[in-house]
Amino acid sequence: MATATEAPRGAVAHPDVGSYQQVNEDVLKILGRPGRGWWILFGLASLGLAVFAGSWANQIINGIGLSGLNSPIGWGAYITTFVFWVGIAHSGTLISAILFLFRAPWRQAVYRLAEAMTVFAVMTAGLFPLIHVGRVWHAYWLIPYPNSRFLWPNFKSPLVWDVFAVTTYFTVSAVFFYLGTIPDLAAARDQARGLRKKFYSVVSLGWRGTDSEWHHFGKAYIFLAALATPLVLSVHSVVSWDFAMGIVPGWHATIFAPYFVAGAIFSGVAMVITLAVPMRKFFGLEAYLTNKHFDALAKLCLLTSLIVLYAYLTEFFMAWYSGEPPERGVFWNRVFGPYWWATWTMLVCNGMVPILLWFKRVRRSIAALFVISIFVNIGMWFERFVIIVTSLSHEYEPFAWGMYRPSITEMGIVLGSFGWFCFWFLLFTRLLPPVAIAELKEVLPAPLRSRARKEAVR
Amino acid sequence: MKGQRTAALAGVVATLGALAFVQEGDTPQESPDAAAETAAVEPDPRAQPIAFPHDIHAGEFGIDCQYCHFSAERSVDAGIPPVATCQGCHLVVQGRNNPEEVAKVRDYAQRQEAIPWVRIYKVSDHVRFPHMRHVAPDESGEPLVQCQECHGPVQEMAVIEAVNQPLSMGWCVQCHVERDVSRDCAVCHY
Amino acid sequence: MSGGIQRRDFLRVVGASGAGATMFGCSTENVEKLIPYVVPPEEITPGVATWYASVCGECPAGCGIWVRTREGRAVKIEGNPEHPVSGGALCARGHSSLQGLYNPDRLTGPMMREGDGFAPVSWEDAEAQLVERLGAAGGNVLLVTGSDGGALGHLFDRFAEVTGGTRVEYEALSEAPLRAAARIAFGRDVVPAYDFEAARFVLSFGADFLETWLSPTAYGRGFARTSAIDPMGSKGRFVFVAPRLSLTGQNADEWFPIRAGSEASVALAMAAVIAGDGADAGPYADLLAGFDLDAAANAAGLSTEEIADLARRFVAEGPGLALGPGVSGQHRGSTGANLAVLVLNHVAGNIGRSVHLALPDQAAASPSYASLESAIGSMRAGEVSVALVHGANPAYSLPPAAGFAEAFGAVPFKVSFASALDETARLADLVLPDTHPLESWGDSHPRPGVHALRQPVMRPVPLFDARATGDVLLSAANTLGQDLGAGDFQGYVRARWQEMGLAGGDDFDGFWREALRRGVVLSETGEEEDAAALLAPDPAVGFDVPSLDGDEDGLALVVYPSSRFGDGRQANRSWMQELPDPVSKITWHSWLEVHPATAERHGLREGDVVRVSSPHGQVELPVWPYAGVREDVAAVAMGGGHTGYGRFADGNGVNPMALLPAESEEPSGGMVHLATRVAVEATGEWRKLASIHGSGHTQEDRNIAPAVALADVGQAEDEHDEHALYELQEVGGFVSVPADGEPGDFPLPGARHGEYDPETTPRWAMAIDLDKCTGCSACVTACQAENNVPVVGEQELLMGRDIQWMRIENYFETVDASHVGPVDVRFTPMLCQHCGNAPCEPVCPVFAAYHTPDGLNAQVYNRCVGTRYCANNCPYKVRVFNWYEYSDVPEPLNWQYNPDVTVRGEGVMEKCTFCVQRIRDAENHAVLEGRTVPDGEVVTACQQSCPAEAIVFGNIRDPNSRVAQITASERSYRVLDDLINTQPAVTYQRKVTFHEPAAAGH
């Protein structure tokens, strides 16, 4: 990429950005002393984190019974939230890896943000299976390790696949994320002083920006992008198999993998918008995150929304077409049963509200996008809730049908997990350049390139 | 239980440290000696109420294990001898080395009181270990498993102690593998 | 965790135990003591169960029991197969006897009143006090006792005699009107014996003989034998005639929903029709000849033709057996109603055939409310100086209007022999806790020719310093200078038996030992009573429909005995509280049954709390709309609403006695239960019902409890060929596992691996005959007792966290109170199906759920991490989860835990294991003895307990096993078989109906 001689085709112009130097200053100034707003947000996030940790600790001490789960409905808000965060984690790699491989240069302004979101979202998601199990102190039994008992995990179980999928995804996306930040960390190092300087010196691994470094960097980056790309598809496919491999009516469907992947990207892109809009505002990044970027994100959102909507309709059609009473029953119950509100929330938020994105004016309106993205976030949480809870509540045995209501502990943990996520994300905004400096420079007008290069390696 | 939960709590902070527990199940139980050291000041709660020498009874005199542990052949429990069994011999046998210990036996018998032996061997509550299946005779008439294979050379022990064996699942399974007998979980766990 | 000091003390007394209490028991921190027997009890081997024969003390039926003890403590009760009443089975209440024994609310010693409360006293002081008061009473002594036909009852009578007092027997569930009717009809003061097996047409006028009436376990077996389809393809018919469809009624083939209290009209009308057809009506010929059929039909809300048709079928399809009315039908004309039913039996020729009137070996008084009523009068009048109460709780079970509490309070010195403080004991001055029946001596003579001994199966639980009331009375009499013939009650029982002369030879000691060993002695019944001739009608006994108090627009209030609590005495047992009611599936609290149409008329939904008021009182409880009650009826179960009985009972539900007048019926003196109409009004509150039922009462078009019409049995249809799965296989789907796997297959062809050796290992399987299952739920509690299944409590149940390994699903296919017609309720005991192709197994990430080589779907608790994936994937929803540490129970309830079964801790999944501990035990013994396990040696707890003999267990790979043969029946099916390819090991046999079932396949 460093060898490009002009801005790639399709790159988004940044007419307000004057020079490479300005890029450095604009982005790196975010890393300076945090303002009051940041501290307030950080305080809120820490509070959420405390609620999260407190609720979980309480649950470990007193028992998983503190959740609202029960006999037919063994999975509820925790697994819903697990899938939700895994889904959020998707857009990061999609934007950075797949769009990189497909040479969609508009990604450059948002990919750092998206990648950070990915890493933190996987970190959040990974906690939920632990929160969920009845005996978390034995959860390590899911890891295959040699032991004297001659016992291994059951490799047939999708939950074991989950362990592999999520840890792999976390590892690769974390490495990918870190790799991409190295040049920017070096840039930050060059501007920082004192303790910060030491920190950036260590984490930037002595990056000097030489040709050979850029060369290797590029190779490694494209290699990792290629490695990460199939993971985007596989992770959520595996997560979807948690359900599709079950025989629960409403879960046992072949479309689950693509359906979940599309849903994941949908929710992930929405979350990127949700995070990017306030960041742009607070950090004054209007020049870098332009309407055009949001327009592109919105288009991606629209596309995946349509796929998801199509999947919904397919599910209903297949349930009807199968002629099986349990299948039909569960889908009828989804729409008209006691959980109708969840289903309709899902359908409205994910299938109907995004229709507005057909209009260019909406796509170009940051405020409208922000609102729509919130709707999508809510809708996608409810999508998982609907799939998990309504299916389990209305299975084969009519005698054993049941209802479920999340408990205070569950709500504390679910909402607290946003605190945990924001905690890391806010730290990220202060410690790492939230917009990729080096890559942004690539899309700036060519005449400035040579000077910028010098500055970058200074 | 609470200990496990506390450990789990610590796990919230360092979830990935879980691998440190890998060998948890296989850690040998604290040996009586170690316990004795820590409780040097106070009377050792693990001390037997009567210094019963297995080496004299089972070793020197060669009394069969099942003379005292009478139900090993027909029950899941090996059985602890009733005071009457002790009294049966010690009515006449005064005990040449430790007459004062033998006197204790008689005291218990006189008071019609049970001797509160300290338990040395105990498998976890979720494990079923039927003694009868292990000491049942094989084709040659010998027990499938000699008592000593699990309990160690009891006939040489002045003070009974658990030796060389952690009573862990790996230890059980090892033997089941070597002897090619069932390794089905529900043979022991139900 | 339960290594409390008491437990250790206990072990010191009874001996060494190798079994601990929980799976998380610590091994290194706690030093555990091994306590041997001081003197070896010859019959006890540690680790090996010892069984004792005894008699159940939960109701007057007197079932023979076997009690399993381990290391000297009782851990399980089973029916004594040699006893003709229990026949090896036991009801849920009988199982709960253990919880009475280990009840944490039992008294720890005698108590003396001190101000408003009680202070503990020593037995010596307490007995001295008793003797002193008795001596000073000058003969003004009143004994209020429960009914006991054995030595204890005899002792009570003798004691009353020597103290110059009177004894009053009182049972809340009294058969006084039935005895009175037998006396009037045949001159015999007996409760008739009913032989279900001799009958082909059972007709019950509301008698709940499968739940509480007289001897439910014996009747359950007899009924199942006659009403289930036999190998010849014939099936006895059962018609239920009552305003409310009880569990017994739900087992009927037809229901005549008559107006409350009109049984006599229907019975006499039937008798009149039969007599009109030429049957001999003896002295009733005139009465029947002049009987106004139309008026009777009108009174009952039936048509004359319906009655005539029923009467003619009753005779034609006979031998018949008419029963009832039951306790819930005791009204102001109850004796007449019972008499009418006896007359019907006589006219139909059933006397001596299915109804026997043999005189008992020992005449027992008839416990009636009337005698207690007069005793209340004399207490109120100050004529009683000392009142002794044993085995009765009138302060709870009588309507408040009876004024028992107030009259009892007027007695200067009141003694209760209750083992736990109940409502009556709380009013006493001195409480002398009795030993539990499992710790006591006693005997029973439930039928002519049947003599059973009760013996202590263990030393009294040392936590509770109790003494047998028999011993206390004997010693008191002795101190008063009266010799009653024995120093202690054991000797008294023995002396009584010696007197009866059953021993035959001279060797009474040998006879006695044998009697103790077997628990029951059968003797010749002497005369056969066919000669019982119908006496002339008593003009004082009328047959009119009785009047009801209250507003004409109100609903007739049916108060029925609870099949879980009886009259309320089993209420303080968590097992019983948590056992779903067999009809409503509600646990812990009370409910009001009204017809859905009535509910709609009053604007009530399920769970709306209503105020039910009669002229005598009012209660508030939630509504459960039930199509099995008439629109003009409201029904409440007895047994709820205790105010001072213990932690599990108090505050749960309501006591419907508050709605009733205190009135005895003439001439029997029985308590009137059907006496009033009630007004129902909403309070505006709503509560969630703690029901385990998750849906409406239909199968939602799924193959869960299909039925087959009797006419179609034998016309085997080949419907299995129609499987959709087959079609899929033909086009290449699902090829690895065949859809038509046989129940005996494991591993399924193509799925063979590991240690699985299909040639030599058994495949354990179960067959459940739904034509026999009566839904009585004895199996549920039996399983709970055997497998240490915990109790979760009402709050957890409200969250849907029921944990019983078995549930009896009841699907109301046809329940219609609006007219005469068929009833079709399908009971399906649902337990782990031990699928050959189990959906739970592949999803478990740690192999906690896996398949054993002998075909069990095992659950390894200590491997379970608690992901609950298996439960999600179980289509039968039989996997239950320990959301909390449910196994923590108050001392000494934990003593009940079966040492052969792991007690599960928090966070693990559990489910039915097919009683794997019993399988392993049988295998261990078979190996030691060098043999194989024969068919029938492994009996699961549910199978063992089932009065209807509906459950059969065994190795299905053995073609000669019973389970294999029953599974081969054309009625066999597997639940959800055409929807999912799970290949269960449990097969069910379809229910057989007389009518064409609405959806035969589903």
mmCIF file of N, CA and C in Angstrom, chain C residues 24 204 208 312 497 520 562 711 740 777-778 780 810 902:
data_model
loop_
_atom_site.group_PDB
_atom_site.id
_atom_site.type_symbol
_atom_site.label_atom_id
_atom_site.label_comp_id
_atom_site.label_asym_id
_atom_site.label_seq_id
_atom_site.Cartn_x
_atom_site.Cartn_y
_atom_site.Cartn_z
ATOM 1 N N PHE C 24 -20.132 -32.643 46.984
ATOM 2 C CA PHE C 24 -19.043 -31.718 47.216
ATOM 3 C C PHE C 24 -18.453 -31.904 48.602
ATOM 4 N N SER C 204 -69.068 -45.179 39.913
ATOM 5 C CA SER C 204 -68.766 -44.468 41.156
ATOM 6 C C SER C 204 -69.610 -43.210 41.240
ATOM 7 N N ASP C 208 -63.880 -41.133 45.450
ATOM 8 C CA ASP C 208 -62.551 -40.946 44.868
ATOM 9 C C ASP C 208 -61.657 -42.107 45.277
ATOM 10 N N ARG C 312 -79.413 -50.286 32.496
ATOM 11 C CA ARG C 312 -79.471 -51.551 31.758
ATOM 12 C C ARG C 312 -78.054 -52.005 31.372
ATOM 13 N N TRP C 497 -51.990 -60.290 70.198
ATOM 14 C CA TRP C 497 -51.864 -61.274 69.117
ATOM 15 C C TRP C 497 -51.941 -62.685 69.674
ATOM 16 N N VAL C 520 -47.187 -59.549 57.781
ATOM 17 C CA VAL C 520 -48.623 -59.764 57.652
ATOM 18 C C VAL C 520 -48.931 -61.246 57.842
ATOM 19 N N SER C 562 -57.896 -33.936 49.689
ATOM 20 C CA SER C 562 -56.781 -33.795 48.759
ATOM 21 C C SER C 562 -56.053 -35.116 48.619
ATOM 22 N N ALA C 711 -62.597 -50.896 19.697
ATOM 23 C CA ALA C 711 -62.991 -51.638 18.504
ATOM 24 C C ALA C 711 -61.828 -51.805 17.534
ATOM 25 N N ASP C 740 -36.457 -46.594 11.792
ATOM 26 C CA ASP C 740 -37.281 -47.637 12.386
ATOM 27 C C ASP C 740 -36.473 -48.469 13.363
ATOM 28 N N SER C 777 -49.812 -40.407 40.669
ATOM 29 C CA SER C 777 -48.566 -39.706 41.007
ATOM 30 C C SER C 777 -47.772 -40.353 42.138
ATOM 31 N N ALA C 778 -48.085 -41.586 42.493
ATOM 32 C CA ALA C 778 -47.275 -42.276 43.497
ATOM 33 C C ALA C 778 -45.838 -42.413 43.003
ATOM 34 N N VAL C 780 -44.126 -40.437 41.231
ATOM 35 C CA VAL C 780 -43.362 -39.191 41.298
ATOM 36 C C VAL C 780 -42.666 -39.086 42.656
ATOM 37 N N ASN C 810 -51.082 -34.532 31.999
ATOM 38 C CA ASN C 810 -52.489 -34.882 31.793
ATOM 39 C C ASN C 810 -53.064 -34.022 30.677
ATOM 40 N N THR C 902 -25.883 -40.218 44.486
ATOM 41 C CA THR C 902 -25.203 -38.950 44.736
ATOM 42 C C THR C 902 -26.227 -37.848 44.987
#
